[in-house]
Structures are given as C-alpha cells and as structure tokens.
mmCIF file of C-alpha atoms in Angstrom:
data_model
loop_
_atom_site.group_PDB
_atom_site.id
_atom_site.type_symbol
_atom_site.label_atom_id
_atom_site.label_comp_id
_atom_site.label_asym_id
_atom_site.label_seq_id
_atom_site.Cartn_x
_atom_site.Cartn_y
_atom_site.Cartn_z
ATOM 1 C CA UNK A 17 29.262 77.754 -28.777
ATOM 2 C CA UNK A 18 32.969 77.151 -28.635
ATOM 3 C CA UNK A 19 34.344 73.756 -29.312
ATOM 4 C CA UNK A 20 37.589 72.703 -27.698
ATOM 5 C CA UNK A 21 38.982 69.694 -29.512
ATOM 6 C CA UNK A 22 41.818 69.212 -27.003
ATOM 7 C CA UNK A 23 39.337 68.873 -24.158
ATOM 8 C CA UNK A 24 37.399 66.096 -25.899
ATOM 9 C CA UNK A 25 40.541 64.212 -26.758
ATOM 10 C CA UNK A 26 41.709 64.404 -23.150
ATOM 11 C CA UNK A 27 38.386 63.070 -21.884
ATOM 12 C CA UNK A 28 38.448 60.202 -24.321
ATOM 13 C CA UNK A 29 41.942 59.223 -23.283
ATOM 14 C CA UNK A 30 40.979 59.298 -19.566
ATOM 15 C CA UNK A 31 37.955 57.077 -20.281
ATOM 16 C CA UNK A 32 40.098 54.645 -22.197
ATOM 17 C CA UNK A 33 42.561 54.475 -19.317
ATOM 18 C CA UNK A 34 39.765 53.684 -16.855
ATOM 19 C CA UNK A 35 38.565 50.838 -19.031
ATOM 20 C CA UNK A 36 42.050 49.467 -19.319
ATOM 21 C CA UNK A 37 42.589 49.678 -15.562
ATOM 22 C CA UNK A 38 39.329 47.867 -14.859
ATOM 23 C CA UNK A 39 40.394 44.965 -17.023
ATOM 24 C CA UNK A 40 43.791 44.670 -15.340
ATOM 25 C CA UNK A 41 42.730 45.164 -11.678
ATOM 26 C CA UNK A 42 41.486 42.810 -9.015
ATOM 27 C CA UNK A 43 37.787 42.149 -8.515
ATOM 28 C CA UNK A 44 35.708 44.788 -6.778
ATOM 29 C CA UNK A 45 35.573 44.937 -3.012
ATOM 30 C CA UNK A 46 32.099 44.995 -1.511
ATOM 31 C CA UNK A 47 31.865 47.724 1.064
ATOM 32 C CA UNK A 48 29.510 47.831 4.042
ATOM 33 C CA UNK A 49 26.221 49.451 3.165
ATOM 34 C CA UNK A 50 25.716 53.001 4.252
ATOM 35 C CA UNK A 51 22.401 54.174 5.497
ATOM 36 C CA UNK A 52 21.076 57.521 4.504
ATOM 37 C CA UNK A 53 18.306 58.905 6.656
ATOM 38 C CA UNK A 54 15.773 61.236 5.120
ATOM 39 C CA UNK A 55 13.080 62.758 7.296
ATOM 40 C CA UNK A 56 9.674 63.728 6.049
ATOM 41 C CA UNK A 57 6.787 65.510 7.649
ATOM 42 C CA UNK A 58 3.393 64.164 6.712
ATOM 43 C CA UNK A 59 0.573 66.291 8.069
ATOM 44 C CA UNK A 60 -2.862 64.782 8.659
ATOM 45 C CA UNK A 61 -5.936 66.902 9.321
ATOM 46 C CA UNK A 62 -8.247 65.358 11.899
ATOM 47 C CA UNK A 63 -11.618 67.023 12.281
ATOM 48 C CA UNK A 64 -12.910 67.312 15.830
ATOM 49 C CA UNK A 65 -16.578 68.056 16.358
ATOM 50 C CA UNK A 66 -17.193 70.225 19.397
ATOM 51 C CA UNK A 67 -20.865 70.940 20.114
ATOM 52 C CA UNK A 68 -21.368 74.479 21.342
ATOM 53 C CA UNK A 69 -24.639 75.487 22.938
ATOM 54 C CA UNK A 70 -25.384 79.190 23.108
ATOM 55 C CA UNK A 71 -27.583 80.267 25.994
ATOM 56 C CA UNK A 72 -29.035 83.753 25.844
ATOM 57 C CA UNK A 73 -30.028 85.392 29.114
ATOM 58 C CA UNK A 74 -32.155 88.514 28.771
ATOM 59 C CA UNK A 75 -31.983 91.003 31.611
ATOM 60 C CA UNK A 76 -34.931 93.387 31.595
ATOM 61 C CA UNK A 77 -34.058 96.614 33.330
ATOM 62 C CA UNK A 78 -36.920 99.031 33.931
ATOM 63 C CA UNK A 79 -36.172 102.710 34.216
ATOM 64 C CA UNK A 80 -39.002 104.619 35.861
ATOM 65 C CA UNK A 81 -39.555 108.028 34.438
ATOM 66 C CA UNK A 82 -41.872 110.298 36.309
ATOM 67 C CA UNK A 83 -43.844 112.618 34.151
ATOM 68 C CA UNK A 84 -45.921 115.153 36.053
ATOM 69 C CA UNK A 85 -49.518 115.610 35.039
ATOM 70 C CA UNK A 86 -50.884 118.912 36.203
ATOM 71 C CA UNK A 87 -54.457 119.260 37.336
ATOM 72 C CA UNK A 88 -56.282 122.266 38.411
ATOM 73 C CA UNK A 89 -59.182 122.644 40.760
ATOM 74 C CA UNK A 90 -61.109 125.755 41.627
ATOM 75 C CA UNK A 91 -63.161 126.485 44.688
ATOM 76 C CA UNK A 92 -65.353 129.486 45.225
ATOM 77 C CA UNK A 93 -65.905 130.619 48.775
ATOM 78 C CA UNK A 94 -68.335 133.317 49.637
ATOM 79 C CA UNK A 95 -67.626 135.261 52.713
ATOM 80 C CA UNK A 96 -70.315 137.773 52.646
ATOM 81 C CA UNK A 97 -73.482 137.929 54.649
ATOM 82 C CA UNK A 98 -75.583 138.427 51.675
ATOM 83 C CA UNK A 99 -77.445 135.616 50.028
ATOM 84 C CA UNK A 100 -76.303 136.430 46.574
ATOM 85 C CA UNK A 101 -73.295 134.091 46.504
ATOM 86 C CA UNK A 102 -73.212 131.276 44.306
#
C-alpha cells in the first residue's frame, strides 16, 4: 500500500474548514421532504382445488372372422340290375 501524506493533510484541512464554516454560518434551512417511491413485487401462491372426474367409455368392436370347416359326405349309388349292390 502506498501512503500519500499530502492527501491526508489536504483532507484534514478541508474538514477543518467545514467545521469552521458551520460555526460561522446561519442556522440550517429545512427543506421540503422528498418522497422516494420504491416498488416491490410480493407474490402469493393461492391453491385452487379443481375436482376432475374421469369417465371411461369402453367401445367393444367385434370383428367377425369366418373360418371354414370342411366336411365330407359320401354316397354310394348302385346302378346295376344285379342285387349285389350294397
């Protein structure tokens, strides 16, 4: 750190002059008050309860699938004049 002795002496002399002037001057003048406006935002959380009803609708869709089932039938026909047919 650097120390400047001239600077400190100058400050002391200015302070001494202010004190001297205060003692020799007239009384202070009261000024009109000034208003300083400062805005703030204050956030509040308000919980809202919203009832929600869930309705489930089931749609049953039937797909018909046709599966063939094969059958077989047999027929014996005799066309002869003989009596040996079954």
